[in-house]
Short mmCIF file of C-alpha atoms and ligand atoms in Angstrom, two decimals:
data_model
loop_
_atom_site.label_atom_id
_atom_site.label_comp_id
_atom_site.label_asym_id
_atom_site.label_seq_id
_atom_site.Cartn_x
_atom_site.Cartn_y
_atom_site.Cartn_z
CA MET A 1 113.66 116.07 90.72
CA PRO A 2 111.49 114.71 93.54
CA GLU A 3 112.82 111.84 95.63
CA ILE A 4 111.13 108.94 93.90
CA GLU A 5 110.85 105.60 95.64
CA ILE A 6 109.55 102.36 94.19
CA VAL A 7 107.32 100.45 96.57
CA LEU A 8 106.56 96.78 95.99
CA VAL A 9 103.49 95.71 97.93
CA GLN A 10 103.71 92.07 99.07
CA PRO A 11 105.80 90.83 96.13
CA LEU A 12 105.45 87.06 95.84
CA TYR A 13 108.53 86.14 93.82
CA GLU A 14 112.05 87.06 94.76
CA GLY A 15 113.09 86.99 91.10
CA ASN A 16 110.77 89.93 90.43
CA ILE A 17 112.29 91.85 93.33
CA GLY A 18 115.76 91.32 91.88
CA PHE A 19 114.67 92.37 88.37
CA THR A 20 112.94 95.42 89.87
CA ALA A 21 116.18 96.49 91.58
CA ARG A 22 118.01 96.11 88.28
CA ALA A 23 115.42 98.03 86.25
CA MET A 24 115.45 100.83 88.82
CA LYS A 25 119.21 101.21 88.73
CA ASN A 26 119.16 101.16 84.90
CA PHE A 27 117.22 104.42 85.08
CA GLY A 28 119.07 105.94 88.02
CA PHE A 29 116.64 105.11 90.84
CA THR A 30 117.92 103.54 94.02
CA ARG A 31 115.19 103.84 96.67
CA LEU A 32 113.38 100.55 96.92
CA VAL A 33 110.75 99.94 99.59
CA LEU A 34 109.39 96.48 100.30
CA VAL A 35 106.07 95.99 102.04
CA ASP A 36 105.77 92.52 103.54
CA PRO A 37 107.84 90.80 100.80
CA CYS A 38 108.48 87.11 100.23
CA GLU A 39 111.81 85.75 101.38
CA ILE A 40 114.75 87.21 99.50
CA GLY A 41 117.62 84.89 98.61
CA ASP A 42 120.10 83.95 95.88
CA ASP A 43 117.58 84.19 93.06
CA ALA A 44 116.83 87.84 93.78
CA ILE A 45 120.53 88.63 94.11
CA ALA A 46 121.32 86.92 90.80
CA ARG A 47 118.56 88.80 88.98
CA ALA A 48 119.52 92.13 90.51
CA SER A 49 122.97 91.63 88.97
CA HIS A 50 124.86 94.94 89.33
CA ALA A 51 121.97 96.42 91.32
CA ARG A 52 122.64 94.25 94.36
CA ASP A 53 123.18 97.46 96.36
CA VAL A 54 119.60 98.58 95.58
CA LEU A 55 118.34 95.24 96.85
CA GLU A 56 120.50 95.29 99.96
CA ASN A 57 119.57 98.85 100.85
CA ALA A 58 115.84 98.25 100.35
CA GLU A 59 113.79 99.56 103.25
CA ARG A 60 111.03 97.44 104.75
CA MET A 61 107.97 99.12 106.14
CA SER A 62 104.20 98.91 106.26
CA LEU A 63 102.04 100.49 103.60
CA ARG A 64 100.65 102.77 106.27
CA GLU A 65 104.16 104.10 106.96
CA VAL A 66 104.63 104.69 103.24
CA TYR A 67 101.41 106.74 103.06
CA ASP A 68 102.34 108.64 106.22
CA ARG A 69 105.79 109.74 105.15
CA SER A 70 105.16 110.44 101.45
CA ASP A 71 104.21 113.78 100.02
CA LEU A 72 102.55 112.10 97.06
CA VAL A 73 101.54 108.47 96.47
CA VAL A 74 101.02 107.07 92.97
CA ALA A 75 99.31 103.67 92.60
CA THR A 76 99.97 101.69 89.43
CA THR A 77 97.39 99.38 88.04
CA GLY A 78 96.80 97.34 84.89
CA GLU A 79 93.97 97.48 82.39
CA LEU A 80 91.79 95.06 84.31
CA SER A 81 91.72 97.36 87.29
CA LYS A 82 90.69 100.46 85.36
CA SER A 83 87.09 99.62 86.22
CA VAL A 84 88.09 100.21 89.84
CA CYS A 85 89.23 103.75 88.95
CA THR A 86 85.98 104.34 87.09
CA SER A 87 83.87 103.17 89.99
CA MET A 88 85.90 105.38 92.35
CA ARG A 89 85.61 108.27 89.89
CA MET A 90 89.39 108.70 89.87
CA PRO A 91 91.11 109.52 86.60
CA TYR A 92 94.18 107.50 85.65
CA TYR A 93 97.32 108.77 84.01
CA ARG A 94 100.00 107.38 81.73
CA PRO A 95 103.56 107.34 83.13
CA SER A 96 104.50 110.28 80.86
CA GLU A 97 101.60 112.31 82.30
CA ILE A 98 102.75 111.48 85.83
CA GLY A 99 106.14 112.81 84.73
CA SER A 100 104.58 116.09 83.60
CA ILE A 101 102.66 116.46 86.87
CA LEU A 102 105.88 115.94 88.84
CA GLU A 103 107.94 118.29 86.69
CA GLY A 104 109.58 120.96 88.82
CA ALA A 105 108.28 119.46 92.06
CA ASP A 106 110.42 118.52 95.02
CA GLY A 107 109.46 116.10 97.79
CA ARG A 108 109.02 112.40 98.47
CA VAL A 109 106.99 110.54 95.86
CA SER A 110 106.13 106.86 96.35
CA ILE A 111 105.11 104.74 93.36
CA LEU A 112 103.22 101.64 94.43
CA PHE A 113 103.28 98.37 92.51
CA GLY A 114 100.93 95.55 93.42
CA ARG A 115 101.14 91.83 94.03
CA GLU A 116 101.83 89.58 91.05
CA ASN A 117 98.56 87.66 91.47
CA TRP A 118 96.00 90.40 92.14
CA GLY A 119 97.70 93.76 92.12
CA LEU A 120 96.64 96.46 94.58
CA ASN A 121 93.25 96.31 96.26
CA ASN A 122 90.58 99.02 95.91
CA GLU A 123 91.41 100.60 99.24
CA GLU A 124 95.13 100.81 98.44
CA VAL A 125 94.34 102.40 95.08
CA SER A 126 91.73 104.83 96.40
CA ARG A 127 94.08 106.14 99.11
CA ALA A 128 96.66 107.11 96.49
CA ASP A 129 96.83 110.65 95.15
CA LEU A 130 97.31 109.59 91.54
CA ILE A 131 96.67 106.45 89.56
CA CYS A 132 99.01 105.40 86.80
CA THR A 133 98.34 102.87 84.09
CA ILE A 134 100.70 101.88 81.30
CA PRO A 135 98.95 101.71 77.91
CA THR A 136 99.16 98.15 76.67
CA SER A 137 97.50 95.89 74.13
CA GLU A 138 93.94 94.87 74.95
CA ILE A 139 94.76 91.29 74.12
CA TYR A 140 97.11 91.05 77.12
CA PRO A 141 97.25 94.27 79.14
CA ILE A 142 98.94 93.05 82.30
CA LEU A 143 102.70 93.43 82.44
CA ASN A 144 105.14 91.52 84.55
CA LEU A 145 105.79 93.47 87.77
CA SER A 146 109.43 94.34 87.03
CA HIS A 147 108.61 95.28 83.43
CA ALA A 148 105.97 97.71 84.70
CA VAL A 149 108.59 99.19 87.08
CA ALA A 150 111.06 99.56 84.18
CA ILE A 151 108.55 101.45 82.01
CA VAL A 152 107.54 103.82 84.78
CA CYS A 153 111.18 104.45 85.76
CA SER A 154 112.13 105.10 82.14
CA GLU A 155 109.44 107.82 81.87
CA LEU A 156 110.29 109.43 85.19
CA ALA A 157 114.06 109.37 84.71
CA ALA A 158 113.98 112.46 82.54
CA ILE A 159 111.90 114.84 84.64
CA PRO A 160 113.69 118.09 85.45
CA ARG A 161 115.04 118.94 88.89
CA GLY A 162 112.53 120.19 91.39
CA THR A 163 112.31 123.75 92.60
CA TYR A 164 108.77 123.69 94.04
CA ARG A 165 108.39 121.86 97.30
CA LEU A 166 105.39 119.53 97.20
CA ALA A 167 102.92 120.04 100.01
CA GLY A 168 103.11 117.06 102.35
CA LYS A 169 100.24 114.98 103.61
CA ILE A 170 99.94 116.97 106.86
CA GLU A 171 99.80 120.28 105.00
CA ARG A 172 97.19 118.97 102.57
CA GLU A 173 95.09 117.53 105.39
CA ALA A 174 95.24 120.88 107.22
CA LEU A 175 93.99 122.56 104.05
CA ILE A 176 91.13 120.03 103.72
CA GLU A 177 90.26 120.73 107.36
CA HIS A 178 90.25 124.44 106.65
CA PHE A 179 87.90 123.85 103.70
CA GLY A 180 85.76 121.68 106.00
CA SER A 181 85.27 124.48 108.51
CA PHE A 182 84.71 126.91 105.64
CA LEU A 183 81.93 124.71 104.20
CA GLU A 184 80.34 124.75 107.64
CA ARG A 185 80.74 128.48 107.83
CA ILE A 186 79.00 129.04 104.48
CA GLU A 187 76.32 126.50 105.43
CA HIS A 188 77.11 124.14 102.59
CA PRO A 189 74.44 121.38 102.90
CA GLU A 190 75.62 119.02 105.63
CA HIS A 191 74.84 115.82 103.69
CA LYS A 192 77.08 116.98 100.82
CA ARG A 193 80.11 118.01 102.89
CA SER A 194 81.99 114.73 103.15
CA ASN A 195 81.66 114.07 99.39
CA THR A 196 82.77 117.62 98.59
CA LEU A 197 85.81 117.19 100.84
CA LEU A 198 86.61 113.81 99.28
CA MET A 199 86.49 115.44 95.85
CA MET A 200 88.82 118.20 97.05
CA ARG A 201 91.22 115.69 98.57
CA ARG A 202 91.43 113.96 95.18
CA ILE A 203 91.87 117.19 93.27
CA PHE A 204 94.63 118.30 95.64
CA GLY A 205 96.31 114.91 95.32
CA ARG A 206 96.36 114.82 91.55
CA THR A 207 97.45 118.41 91.08
CA ALA A 208 100.54 117.80 93.22
CA LEU A 209 100.00 120.99 95.24
CA THR A 210 103.09 122.87 96.31
CA THR A 211 103.58 124.36 99.79
CA ARG A 212 103.23 127.82 98.31
CA GLU A 213 99.91 127.01 96.67
CA VAL A 214 98.64 125.57 99.95
CA SER A 215 99.46 128.76 101.82
CA THR A 216 97.82 130.86 99.09
CA LEU A 217 94.62 128.79 99.38
CA HIS A 218 94.66 129.17 103.19
CA GLY A 219 95.08 132.89 102.64
CA LEU A 220 92.08 133.05 100.30
CA LEU A 221 89.93 131.10 102.73
CA ARG A 222 90.97 133.36 105.62
CA ARG A 223 90.09 136.38 103.55
CA ALA A 224 86.67 134.96 102.65
CA GLU A 225 86.15 134.14 106.36
CA TRP A 226 87.10 137.67 107.32
CA HIS A 227 84.53 139.04 104.89
CA LEU A 228 81.85 136.73 106.25
CA ASP A 229 82.69 137.79 109.85
CA HIS A 230 82.70 141.40 108.80
CA ARG A 231 79.35 141.04 107.06
CA ASP A 232 77.91 139.38 110.18
CA THR A 233 79.15 142.24 112.36
CA GLU A 234 77.66 144.80 109.97
CA ASN A 235 74.34 142.94 109.99
CA ASP A 236 74.41 142.91 113.82
CA ASN A 237 74.84 146.69 113.78
CA ILE A 238 71.83 147.31 111.50
C1 SAM B 1 101.26 91.18 87.39
S1 SAM B 1 100.60 92.67 87.84
C2 SAM B 1 99.16 92.28 88.80
C3 SAM B 1 98.08 91.71 88.03
C4 SAM B 1 96.73 91.97 88.62
N1 SAM B 1 95.86 90.95 88.16
C5 SAM B 1 96.18 93.37 88.22
O1 SAM B 1 95.21 93.41 87.47
O2 SAM B 1 96.70 94.39 88.64
C6 SAM B 1 101.63 93.29 89.11
C7 SAM B 1 101.70 94.77 89.17
O3 SAM B 1 102.37 95.27 88.01
C8 SAM B 1 101.88 96.57 87.72
N2 SAM B 1 101.30 96.55 86.38
C9 SAM B 1 101.10 95.50 85.56
N3 SAM B 1 100.58 95.89 84.37
C10 SAM B 1 100.41 97.23 84.46
C11 SAM B 1 99.92 98.22 83.56
N4 SAM B 1 99.47 97.95 82.34
N5 SAM B 1 99.91 99.50 84.01
C12 SAM B 1 100.37 99.84 85.23
N6 SAM B 1 100.85 98.93 86.11
C13 SAM B 1 100.89 97.65 85.73
C14 SAM B 1 100.83 96.89 88.79
O4 SAM B 1 101.47 97.54 89.86
C15 SAM B 1 100.39 95.51 89.21
O5 SAM B 1 99.81 95.53 90.49
#
């Protein structure tokens, strides 16, 4: 199973932080990360109940640090924010589908939950590799923060142990760079390159690439490059 951490982005109410810790522990998760949280006091401790340890061991860091150290970032968002996904042309997945994507993978996965008043902003969502939305009733689609955490944790609790190491951010970026130089090499229209690379970045994010797959793709690109070089040399000799 990948190392899954629950990240609360600027939570406003300590009670929700406590309930989140409790819900996490109910499903066997203990890594809680807090990004710029409200003050945490007795209310959070009371609501965490027997998950006080999760609360006390919570790490505090910036969202940037979360993105930097994670192999895969999942942003959660409610029904109202689906329009954001549509405008960014990013598909969204149910928690069970996220579970299937992560099946057999190993690595650090961060699941982001947004602020109680306005969730995650567009930039925070678009930087994530995957977007997760919990199917809810149209008459009131937005869940309480800790309830959303509980549902996601319940779906992810059962995924089998990982055997395939997820490619980390640095490895995926190196692959994107390789594709970038390849696009140049094959004279892919310059004005289309950044959009093509953005599309690839999103595909690579949502397929949860493994390190092995990354090295295979590098290998294929190198082979194609070799053939292009070879063809150029042959043409020079004609
Ligand atoms: C109270 S909600 C924020 C409400 C905000 N107006 C919005 O539309 O996202 C707090 C957080 O709970 C999570 N959440 C709430 N409902 C959700 C749903 N149906 N699917 C996925 N996450 C949900 C999201 O992380 C959200 O940022």
